[in-house]
PDB file of C-alpha atoms and ligand atoms in Angstrom:
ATOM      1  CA  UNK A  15       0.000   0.000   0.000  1.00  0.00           C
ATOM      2  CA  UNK A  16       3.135   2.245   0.919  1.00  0.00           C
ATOM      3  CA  UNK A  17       5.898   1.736  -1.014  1.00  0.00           C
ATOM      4  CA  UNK A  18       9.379   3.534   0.362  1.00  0.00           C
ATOM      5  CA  UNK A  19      12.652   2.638  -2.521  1.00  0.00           C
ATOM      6  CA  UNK A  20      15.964   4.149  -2.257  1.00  0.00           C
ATOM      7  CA  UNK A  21      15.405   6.998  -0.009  1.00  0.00           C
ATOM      8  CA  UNK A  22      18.534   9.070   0.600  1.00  0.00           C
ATOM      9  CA  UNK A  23      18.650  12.279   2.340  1.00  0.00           C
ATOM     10  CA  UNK A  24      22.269  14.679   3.480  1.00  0.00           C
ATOM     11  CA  UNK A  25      22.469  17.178   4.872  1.00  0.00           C
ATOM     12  CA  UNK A  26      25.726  18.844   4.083  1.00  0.00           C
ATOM     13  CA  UNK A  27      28.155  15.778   4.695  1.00  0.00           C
ATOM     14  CA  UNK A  28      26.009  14.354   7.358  1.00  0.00           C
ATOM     15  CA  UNK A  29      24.328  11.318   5.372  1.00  0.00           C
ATOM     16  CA  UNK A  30      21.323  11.064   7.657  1.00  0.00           C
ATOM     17  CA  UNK A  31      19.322   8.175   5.452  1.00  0.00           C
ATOM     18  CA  UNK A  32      20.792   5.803   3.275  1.00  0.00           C
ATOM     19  CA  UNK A  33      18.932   4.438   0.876  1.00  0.00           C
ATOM     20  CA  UNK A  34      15.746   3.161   3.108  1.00  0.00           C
ATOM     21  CA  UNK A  35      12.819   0.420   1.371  1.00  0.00           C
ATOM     22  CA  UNK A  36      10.029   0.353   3.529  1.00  0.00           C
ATOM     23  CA  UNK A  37       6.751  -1.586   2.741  1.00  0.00           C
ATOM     24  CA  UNK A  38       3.490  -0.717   4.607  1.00  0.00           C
ATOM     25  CA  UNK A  39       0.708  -2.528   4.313  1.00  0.00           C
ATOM     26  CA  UNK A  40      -3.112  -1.307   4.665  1.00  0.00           C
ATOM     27  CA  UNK A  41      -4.657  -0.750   7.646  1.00  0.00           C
ATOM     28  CA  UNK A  42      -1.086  -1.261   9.637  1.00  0.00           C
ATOM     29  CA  UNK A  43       0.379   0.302  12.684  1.00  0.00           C
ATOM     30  CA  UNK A  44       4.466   0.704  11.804  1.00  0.00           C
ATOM     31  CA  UNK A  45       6.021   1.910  14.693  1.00  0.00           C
ATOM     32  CA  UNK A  46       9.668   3.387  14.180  1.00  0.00           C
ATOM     33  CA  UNK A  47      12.583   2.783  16.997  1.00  0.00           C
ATOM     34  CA  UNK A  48      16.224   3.958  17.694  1.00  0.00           C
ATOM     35  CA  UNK A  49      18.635   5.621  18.545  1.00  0.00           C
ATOM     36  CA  UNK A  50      18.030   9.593  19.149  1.00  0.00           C
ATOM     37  CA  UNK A  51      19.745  11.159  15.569  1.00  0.00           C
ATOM     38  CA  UNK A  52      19.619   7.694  13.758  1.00  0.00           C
ATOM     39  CA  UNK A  53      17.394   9.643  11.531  1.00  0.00           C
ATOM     40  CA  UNK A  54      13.652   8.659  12.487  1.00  0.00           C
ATOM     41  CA  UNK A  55      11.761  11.990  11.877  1.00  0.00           C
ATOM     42  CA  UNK A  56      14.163  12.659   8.574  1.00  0.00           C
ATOM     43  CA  UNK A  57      11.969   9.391   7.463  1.00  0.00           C
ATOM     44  CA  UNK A  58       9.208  10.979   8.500  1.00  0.00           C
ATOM     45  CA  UNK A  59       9.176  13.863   7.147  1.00  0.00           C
ATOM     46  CA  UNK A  60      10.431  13.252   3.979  1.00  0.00           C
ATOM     47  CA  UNK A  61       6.888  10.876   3.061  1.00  0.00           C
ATOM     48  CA  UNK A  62       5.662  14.301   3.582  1.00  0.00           C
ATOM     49  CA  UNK A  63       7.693  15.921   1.940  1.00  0.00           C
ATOM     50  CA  UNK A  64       8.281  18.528   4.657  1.00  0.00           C
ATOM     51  CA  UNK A  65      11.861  17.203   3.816  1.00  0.00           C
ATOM     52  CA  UNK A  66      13.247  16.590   0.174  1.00  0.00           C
ATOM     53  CA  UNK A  67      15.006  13.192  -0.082  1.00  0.00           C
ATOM     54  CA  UNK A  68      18.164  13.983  -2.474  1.00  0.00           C
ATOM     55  CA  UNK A  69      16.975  10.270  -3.987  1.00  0.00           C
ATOM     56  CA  UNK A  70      14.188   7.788  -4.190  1.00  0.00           C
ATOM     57  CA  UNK A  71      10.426   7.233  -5.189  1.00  0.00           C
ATOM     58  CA  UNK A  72       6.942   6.434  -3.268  1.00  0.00           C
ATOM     59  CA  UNK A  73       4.097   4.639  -4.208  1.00  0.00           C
ATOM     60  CA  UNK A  74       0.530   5.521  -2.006  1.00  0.00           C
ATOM     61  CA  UNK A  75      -1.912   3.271  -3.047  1.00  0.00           C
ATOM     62  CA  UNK A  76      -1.688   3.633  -7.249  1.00  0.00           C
ATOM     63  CA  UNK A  77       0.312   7.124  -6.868  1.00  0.00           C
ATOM     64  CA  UNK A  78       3.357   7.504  -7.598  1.00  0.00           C
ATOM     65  CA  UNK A  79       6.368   9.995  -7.154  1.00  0.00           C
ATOM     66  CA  UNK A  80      10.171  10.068  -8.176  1.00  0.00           C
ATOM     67  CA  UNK A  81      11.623  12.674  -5.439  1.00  0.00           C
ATOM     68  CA  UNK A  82      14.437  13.475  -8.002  1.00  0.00           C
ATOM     69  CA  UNK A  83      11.780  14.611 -10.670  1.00  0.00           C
ATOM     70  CA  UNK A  84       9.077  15.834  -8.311  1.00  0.00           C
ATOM     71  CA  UNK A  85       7.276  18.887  -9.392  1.00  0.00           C
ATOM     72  CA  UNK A  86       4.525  21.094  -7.213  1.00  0.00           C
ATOM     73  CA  UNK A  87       1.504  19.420  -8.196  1.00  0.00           C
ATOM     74  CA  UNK A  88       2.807  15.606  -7.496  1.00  0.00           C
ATOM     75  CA  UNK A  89       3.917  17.354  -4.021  1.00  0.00           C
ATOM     76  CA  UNK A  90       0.489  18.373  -3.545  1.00  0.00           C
ATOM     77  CA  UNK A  91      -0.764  15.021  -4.579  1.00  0.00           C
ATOM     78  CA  UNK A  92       1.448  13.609  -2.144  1.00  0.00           C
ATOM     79  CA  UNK A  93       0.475  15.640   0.704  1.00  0.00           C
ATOM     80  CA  UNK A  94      -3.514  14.618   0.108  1.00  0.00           C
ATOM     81  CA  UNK A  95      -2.727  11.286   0.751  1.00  0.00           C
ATOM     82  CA  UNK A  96      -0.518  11.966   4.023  1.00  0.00           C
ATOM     83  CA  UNK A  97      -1.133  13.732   6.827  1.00  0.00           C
ATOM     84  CA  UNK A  98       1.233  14.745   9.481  1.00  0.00           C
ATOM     85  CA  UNK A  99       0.875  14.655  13.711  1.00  0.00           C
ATOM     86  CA  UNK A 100       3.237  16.652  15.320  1.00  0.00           C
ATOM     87  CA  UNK A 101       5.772  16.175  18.155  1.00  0.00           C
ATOM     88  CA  UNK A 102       5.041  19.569  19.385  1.00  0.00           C
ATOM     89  CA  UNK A 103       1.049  19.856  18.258  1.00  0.00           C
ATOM     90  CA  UNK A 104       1.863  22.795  15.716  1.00  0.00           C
ATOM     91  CA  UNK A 105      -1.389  24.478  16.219  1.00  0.00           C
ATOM     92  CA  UNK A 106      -2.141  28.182  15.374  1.00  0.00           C
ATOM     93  CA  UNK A 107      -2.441  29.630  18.492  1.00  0.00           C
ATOM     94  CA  UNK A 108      -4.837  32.127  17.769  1.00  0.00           C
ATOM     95  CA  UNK A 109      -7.329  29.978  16.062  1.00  0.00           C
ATOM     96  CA  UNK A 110      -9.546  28.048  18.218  1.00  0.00           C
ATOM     97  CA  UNK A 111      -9.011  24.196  18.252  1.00  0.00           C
ATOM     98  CA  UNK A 112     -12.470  23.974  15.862  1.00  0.00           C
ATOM     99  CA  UNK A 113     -10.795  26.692  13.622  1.00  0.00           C
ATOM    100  CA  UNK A 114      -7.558  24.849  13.683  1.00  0.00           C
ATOM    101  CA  UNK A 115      -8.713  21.664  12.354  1.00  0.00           C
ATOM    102  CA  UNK A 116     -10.686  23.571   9.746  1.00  0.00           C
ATOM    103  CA  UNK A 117      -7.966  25.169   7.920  1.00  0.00           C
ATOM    104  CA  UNK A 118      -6.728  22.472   6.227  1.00  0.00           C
ATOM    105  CA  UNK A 119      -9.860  21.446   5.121  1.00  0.00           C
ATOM    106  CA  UNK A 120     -10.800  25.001   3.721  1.00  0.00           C
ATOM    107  CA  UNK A 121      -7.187  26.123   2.336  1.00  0.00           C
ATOM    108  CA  UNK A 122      -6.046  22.528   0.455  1.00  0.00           C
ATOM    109  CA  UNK A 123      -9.044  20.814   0.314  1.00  0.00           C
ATOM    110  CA  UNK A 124     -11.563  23.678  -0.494  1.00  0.00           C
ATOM    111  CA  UNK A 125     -14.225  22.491   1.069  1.00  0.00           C
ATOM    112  CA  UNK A 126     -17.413  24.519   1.410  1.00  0.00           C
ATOM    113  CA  UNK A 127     -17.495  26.308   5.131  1.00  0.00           C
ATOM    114  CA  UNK A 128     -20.413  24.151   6.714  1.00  0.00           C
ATOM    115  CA  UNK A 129     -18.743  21.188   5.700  1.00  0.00           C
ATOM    116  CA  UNK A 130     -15.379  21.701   6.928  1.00  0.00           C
ATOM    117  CA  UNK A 131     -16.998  22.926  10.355  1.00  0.00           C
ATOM    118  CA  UNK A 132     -19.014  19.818  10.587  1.00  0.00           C
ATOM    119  CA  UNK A 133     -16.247  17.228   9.418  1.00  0.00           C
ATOM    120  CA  UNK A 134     -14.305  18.903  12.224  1.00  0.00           C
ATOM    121  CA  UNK A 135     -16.656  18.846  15.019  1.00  0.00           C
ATOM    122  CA  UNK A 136     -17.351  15.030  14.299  1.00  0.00           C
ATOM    123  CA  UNK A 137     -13.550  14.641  14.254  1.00  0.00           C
ATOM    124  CA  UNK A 138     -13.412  16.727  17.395  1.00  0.00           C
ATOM    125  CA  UNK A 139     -15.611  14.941  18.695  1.00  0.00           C
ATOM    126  CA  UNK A 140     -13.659  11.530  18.432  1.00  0.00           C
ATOM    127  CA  UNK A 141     -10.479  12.468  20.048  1.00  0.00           C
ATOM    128  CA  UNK A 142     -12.852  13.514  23.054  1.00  0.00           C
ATOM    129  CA  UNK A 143     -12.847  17.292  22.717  1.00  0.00           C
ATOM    130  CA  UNK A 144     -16.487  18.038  21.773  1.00  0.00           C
ATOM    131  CA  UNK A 145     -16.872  20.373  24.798  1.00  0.00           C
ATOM    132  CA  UNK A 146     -13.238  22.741  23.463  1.00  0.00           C
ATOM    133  CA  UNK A 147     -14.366  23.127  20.091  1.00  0.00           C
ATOM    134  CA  UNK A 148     -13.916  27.188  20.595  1.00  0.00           C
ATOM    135  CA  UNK A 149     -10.915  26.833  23.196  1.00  0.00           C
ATOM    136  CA  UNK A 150      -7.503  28.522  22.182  1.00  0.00           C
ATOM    137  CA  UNK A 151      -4.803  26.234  22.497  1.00  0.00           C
ATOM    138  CA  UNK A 152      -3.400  28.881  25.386  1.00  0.00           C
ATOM    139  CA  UNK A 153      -6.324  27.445  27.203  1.00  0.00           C
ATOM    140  CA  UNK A 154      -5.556  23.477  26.286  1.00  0.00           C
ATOM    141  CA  UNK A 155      -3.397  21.485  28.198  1.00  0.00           C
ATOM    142  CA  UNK A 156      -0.853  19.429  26.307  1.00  0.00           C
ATOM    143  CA  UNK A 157      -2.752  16.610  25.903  1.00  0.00           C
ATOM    144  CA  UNK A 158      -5.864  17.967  24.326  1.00  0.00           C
ATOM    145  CA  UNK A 159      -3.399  19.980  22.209  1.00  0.00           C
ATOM    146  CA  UNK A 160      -1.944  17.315  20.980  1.00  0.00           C
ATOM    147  CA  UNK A 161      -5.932  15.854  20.454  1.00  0.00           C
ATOM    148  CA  UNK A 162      -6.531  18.615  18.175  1.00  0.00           C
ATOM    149  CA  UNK A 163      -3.327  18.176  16.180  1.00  0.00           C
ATOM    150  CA  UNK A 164      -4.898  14.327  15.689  1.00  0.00           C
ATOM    151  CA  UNK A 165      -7.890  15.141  14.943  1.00  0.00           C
ATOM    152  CA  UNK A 166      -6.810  17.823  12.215  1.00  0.00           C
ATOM    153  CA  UNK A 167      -4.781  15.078  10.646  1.00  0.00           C
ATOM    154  CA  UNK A 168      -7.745  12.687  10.707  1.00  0.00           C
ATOM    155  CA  UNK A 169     -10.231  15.120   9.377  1.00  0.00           C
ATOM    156  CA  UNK A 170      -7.451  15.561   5.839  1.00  0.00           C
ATOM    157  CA  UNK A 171      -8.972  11.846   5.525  1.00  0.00           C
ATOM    158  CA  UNK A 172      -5.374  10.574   4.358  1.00  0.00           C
ATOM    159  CA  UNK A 173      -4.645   7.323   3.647  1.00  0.00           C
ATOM    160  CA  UNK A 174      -1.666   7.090   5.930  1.00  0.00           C
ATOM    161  CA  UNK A 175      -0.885   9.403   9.524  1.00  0.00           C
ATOM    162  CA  UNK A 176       2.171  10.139  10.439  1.00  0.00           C
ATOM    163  CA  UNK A 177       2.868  10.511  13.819  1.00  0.00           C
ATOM    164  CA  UNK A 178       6.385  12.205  14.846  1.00  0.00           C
ATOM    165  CA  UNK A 179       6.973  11.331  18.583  1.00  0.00           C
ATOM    166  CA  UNK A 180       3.350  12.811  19.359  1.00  0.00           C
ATOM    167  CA  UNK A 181       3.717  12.277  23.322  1.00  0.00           C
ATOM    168  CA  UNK A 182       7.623  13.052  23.627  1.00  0.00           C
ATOM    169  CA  UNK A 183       6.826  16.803  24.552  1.00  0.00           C
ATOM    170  CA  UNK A 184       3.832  16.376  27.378  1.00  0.00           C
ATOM    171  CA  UNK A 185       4.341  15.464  30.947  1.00  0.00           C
ATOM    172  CA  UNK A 186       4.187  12.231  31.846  1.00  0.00           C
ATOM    173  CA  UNK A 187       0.372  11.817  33.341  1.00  0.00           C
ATOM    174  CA  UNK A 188      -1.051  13.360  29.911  1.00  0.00           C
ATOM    175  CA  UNK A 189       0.887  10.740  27.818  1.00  0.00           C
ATOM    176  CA  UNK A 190      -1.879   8.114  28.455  1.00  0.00           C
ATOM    177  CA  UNK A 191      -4.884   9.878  26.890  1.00  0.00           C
ATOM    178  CA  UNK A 192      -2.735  10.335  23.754  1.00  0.00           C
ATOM    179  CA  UNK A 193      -1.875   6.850  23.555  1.00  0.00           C
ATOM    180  CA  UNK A 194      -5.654   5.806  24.338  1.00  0.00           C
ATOM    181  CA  UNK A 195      -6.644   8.256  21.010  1.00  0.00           C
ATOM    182  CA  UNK A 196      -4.008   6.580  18.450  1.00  0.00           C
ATOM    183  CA  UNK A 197      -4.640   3.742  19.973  1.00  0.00           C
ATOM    184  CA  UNK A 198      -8.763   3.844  18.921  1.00  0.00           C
ATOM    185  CA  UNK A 199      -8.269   5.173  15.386  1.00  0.00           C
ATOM    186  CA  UNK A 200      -5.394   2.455  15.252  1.00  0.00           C
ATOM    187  CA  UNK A 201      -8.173   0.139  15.920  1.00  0.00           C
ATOM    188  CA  UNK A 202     -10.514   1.854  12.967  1.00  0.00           C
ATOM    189  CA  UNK A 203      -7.659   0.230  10.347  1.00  0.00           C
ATOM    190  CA  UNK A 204      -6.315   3.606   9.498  1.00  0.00           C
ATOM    191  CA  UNK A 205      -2.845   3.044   8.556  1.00  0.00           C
ATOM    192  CA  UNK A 206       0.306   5.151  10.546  1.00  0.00           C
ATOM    193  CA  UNK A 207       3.769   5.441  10.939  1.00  0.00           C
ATOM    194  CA  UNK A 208       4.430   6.041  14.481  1.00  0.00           C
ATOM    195  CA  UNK A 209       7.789   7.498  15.719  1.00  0.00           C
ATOM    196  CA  UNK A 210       8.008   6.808  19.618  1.00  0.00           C
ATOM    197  CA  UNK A 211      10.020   6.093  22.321  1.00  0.00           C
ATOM    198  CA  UNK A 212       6.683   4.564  23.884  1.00  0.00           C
ATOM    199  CA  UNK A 213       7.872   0.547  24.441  1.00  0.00           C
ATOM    200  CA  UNK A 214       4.696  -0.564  25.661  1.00  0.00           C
ATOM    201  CA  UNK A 215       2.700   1.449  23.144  1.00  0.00           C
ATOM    202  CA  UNK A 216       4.462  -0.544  20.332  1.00  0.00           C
ATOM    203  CA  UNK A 217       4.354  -3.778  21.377  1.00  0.00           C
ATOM    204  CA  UNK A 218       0.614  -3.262  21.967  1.00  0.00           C
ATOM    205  CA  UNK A 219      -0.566  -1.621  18.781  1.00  0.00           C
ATOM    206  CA  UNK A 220       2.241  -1.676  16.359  1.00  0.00           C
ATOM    207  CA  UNK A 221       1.723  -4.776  13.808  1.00  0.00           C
ATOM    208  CA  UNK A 222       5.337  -4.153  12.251  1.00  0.00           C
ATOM    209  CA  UNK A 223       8.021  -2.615  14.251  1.00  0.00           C
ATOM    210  CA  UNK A 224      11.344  -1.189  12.252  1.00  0.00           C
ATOM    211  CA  UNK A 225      14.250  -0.411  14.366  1.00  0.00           C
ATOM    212  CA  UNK A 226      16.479   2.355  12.711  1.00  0.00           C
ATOM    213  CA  UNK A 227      19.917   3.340  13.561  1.00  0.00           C
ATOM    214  CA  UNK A 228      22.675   5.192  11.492  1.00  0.00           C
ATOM    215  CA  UNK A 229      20.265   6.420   8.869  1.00  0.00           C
ATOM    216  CA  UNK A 230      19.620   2.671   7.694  1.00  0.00           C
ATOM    217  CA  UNK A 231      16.716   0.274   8.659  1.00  0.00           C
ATOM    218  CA  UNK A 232      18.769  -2.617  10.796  1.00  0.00           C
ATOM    219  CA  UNK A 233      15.877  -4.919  11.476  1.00  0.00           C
ATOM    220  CA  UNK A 234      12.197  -5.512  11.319  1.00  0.00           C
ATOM    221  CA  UNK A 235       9.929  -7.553  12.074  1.00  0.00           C
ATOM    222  CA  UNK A 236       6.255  -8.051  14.417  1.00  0.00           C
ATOM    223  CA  UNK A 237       6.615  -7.054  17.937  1.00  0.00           C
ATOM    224  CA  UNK A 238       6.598 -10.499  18.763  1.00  0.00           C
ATOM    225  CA  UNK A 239      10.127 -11.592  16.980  1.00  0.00           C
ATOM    226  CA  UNK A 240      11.559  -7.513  17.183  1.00  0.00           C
ATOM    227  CA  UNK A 241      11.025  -7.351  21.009  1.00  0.00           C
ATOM    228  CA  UNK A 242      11.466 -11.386  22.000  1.00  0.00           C
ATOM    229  CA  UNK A 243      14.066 -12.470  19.396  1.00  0.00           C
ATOM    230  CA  UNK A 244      16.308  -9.527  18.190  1.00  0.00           C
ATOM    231  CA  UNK A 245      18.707 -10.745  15.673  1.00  0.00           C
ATOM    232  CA  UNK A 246      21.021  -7.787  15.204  1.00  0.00           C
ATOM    233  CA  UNK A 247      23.336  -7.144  18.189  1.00  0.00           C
ATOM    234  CA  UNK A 248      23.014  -3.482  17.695  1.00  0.00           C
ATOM    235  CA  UNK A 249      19.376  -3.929  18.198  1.00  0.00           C
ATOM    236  CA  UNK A 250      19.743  -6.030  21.630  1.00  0.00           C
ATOM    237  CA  UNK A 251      21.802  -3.355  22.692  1.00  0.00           C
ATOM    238  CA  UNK A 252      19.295  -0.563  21.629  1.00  0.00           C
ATOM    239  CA  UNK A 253      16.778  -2.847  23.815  1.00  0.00           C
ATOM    240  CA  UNK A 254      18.598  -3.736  26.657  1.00  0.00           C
ATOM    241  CA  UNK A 255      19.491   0.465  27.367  1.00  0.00           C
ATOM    242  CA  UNK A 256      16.005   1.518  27.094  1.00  0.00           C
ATOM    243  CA  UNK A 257      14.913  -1.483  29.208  1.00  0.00           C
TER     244      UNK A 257
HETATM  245  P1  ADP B  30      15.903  11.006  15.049  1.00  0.00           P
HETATM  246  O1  ADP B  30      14.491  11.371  14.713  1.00  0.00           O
HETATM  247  O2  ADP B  30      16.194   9.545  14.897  1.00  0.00           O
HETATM  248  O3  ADP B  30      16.350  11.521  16.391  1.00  0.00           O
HETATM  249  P2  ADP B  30      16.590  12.943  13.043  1.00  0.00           P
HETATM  250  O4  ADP B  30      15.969  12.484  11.789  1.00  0.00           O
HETATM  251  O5  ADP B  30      15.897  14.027  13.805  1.00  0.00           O
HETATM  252  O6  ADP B  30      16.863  11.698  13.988  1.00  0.00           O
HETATM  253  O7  ADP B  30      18.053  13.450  12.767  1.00  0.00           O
HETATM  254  C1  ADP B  30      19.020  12.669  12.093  1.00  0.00           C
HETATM  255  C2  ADP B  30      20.263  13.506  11.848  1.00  0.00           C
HETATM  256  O8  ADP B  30      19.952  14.552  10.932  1.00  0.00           O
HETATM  257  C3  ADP B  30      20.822  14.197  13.081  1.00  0.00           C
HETATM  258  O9  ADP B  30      22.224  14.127  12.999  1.00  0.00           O
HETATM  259  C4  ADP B  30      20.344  15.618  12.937  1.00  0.00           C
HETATM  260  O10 ADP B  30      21.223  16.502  13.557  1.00  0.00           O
HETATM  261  C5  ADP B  30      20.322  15.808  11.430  1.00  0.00           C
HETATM  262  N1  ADP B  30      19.310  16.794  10.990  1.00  0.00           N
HETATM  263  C6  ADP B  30      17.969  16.650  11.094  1.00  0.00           C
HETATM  264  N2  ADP B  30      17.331  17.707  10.561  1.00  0.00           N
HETATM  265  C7  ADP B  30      18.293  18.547  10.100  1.00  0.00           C
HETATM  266  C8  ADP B  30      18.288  19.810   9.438  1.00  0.00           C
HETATM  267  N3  ADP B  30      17.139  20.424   9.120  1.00  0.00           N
HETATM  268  N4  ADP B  30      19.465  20.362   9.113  1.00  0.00           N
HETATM  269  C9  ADP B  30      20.640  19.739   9.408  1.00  0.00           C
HETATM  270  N5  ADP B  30      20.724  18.554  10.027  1.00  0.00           N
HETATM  271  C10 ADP B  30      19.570  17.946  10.375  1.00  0.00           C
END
């Protein structure tokens, strides 16, 4: 369903992915591990193209894109079918969290007002915020920040979420009702790419787990073999520290 070939990215001499394949398959929960700098987000962000890989192609579903060749309108294609969560919520702080989950919906996808403000409420709605649909994220706590930021991804309707260490930045006692949210639209067969330092989160939800380290993919595999039989030594040691 996702197809990653080839991707490289530098930047300046620093070769921070080399040459990654990465097949995801509909529906699944990948969940990204290593190393802090082994170049997780990069990954990340260059499906999105918030980063340009120097090298390689994707294939969503039947699209298609060469990163070499890419022009604007197969980046815009790109960025229908994605949709980005991020480590620190990246809200507009003077929008309200109903506005903020709007935007995209009006500015890329053009939809008519009433049905942007309803999509949003119902998305709203699911991440458990129906009652801060005109709070200010000044008036949010982390948590429900980071609620809005999923449900403005959700409401895009992509066909894969990517999810950049979404509970690294909150305090430890809102991390759960994150978790709880990815963890329900996980169970709704949406398909995401989870970067996370959350163990237990990944060997609960993930289906695939890919451990990462030096800008190259060094094993994957289910949670089960990953987590219970590592075969790479750098990826005992990786789980052994974090233990
Ligand atoms: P991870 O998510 O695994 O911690 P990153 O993808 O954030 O790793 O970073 C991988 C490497 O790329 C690091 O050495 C980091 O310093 C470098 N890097 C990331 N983004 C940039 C950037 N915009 N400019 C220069 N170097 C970057």
């Amino acid at each position: 369903m996702i197809e990653l070939k080839q991707i490289s990215k530098s930047f300046g001499k620093n070769q921070v992915l080399q040459s990654i394949d990465l097949t995801v398959e509909k529906g699944e929960v990948v969940v990204i591990l290593g190393p802090s700098g082994s170049g997780k987000t990069t990954l990340l962000r260059c499906i999105n193209y918030l980063e340009k890989p120097d090298n390689g192609q994707i294939r969503i579903g039947d699209f298609k894109l060469d990163f070499k060749t890419a022009g604007k309108k197969d980046i815009h294609n790109l960025r229908q079918r994605s949709a980005m969560v991020f480590q620190h919520y990246n809200l507009f702080k003077h929008k309200t969290a109903l506005e903020n989950v709007m935007e995209g919906l009006l500015i890329v996808q053009k939809l008519p007002k009433d049905e942007a403000r309803r999509r949003s409420t119902q998305m709203l709605e699911k991440v458990g915020l129906a009652a801060k649909l005109d709070a200010y994220p000044s008036e949010l706590s982390g948590g429900q920040q980071q609620r809005v930021g999923i449900a403005r991804a959700l409401a895009l309707n992509p066909e894969v979420i990517l999810f950049d260490e979404p509970t690294s930045a909150l305090d430890p006692e809102l991390v759960g009702e994150v978790l709880d949210v990815i963890r329900k639209i996980a169970g709704e067969g949406i398909t995401m790419i989870v970067v996370t330092h959350e163990m237990g989160f990944a060997r609960d939800v993930a289906n695939h787990v890919v451990f990462m380290d030096g800008g190259v993919i060094v094993e994957e595999g289910k949670p089960s073999e990953l987590f219970g039989k590592p075969k790479e030594e750098r990826t005992k040691q990786f789980l052994k520290r974090i233990a």
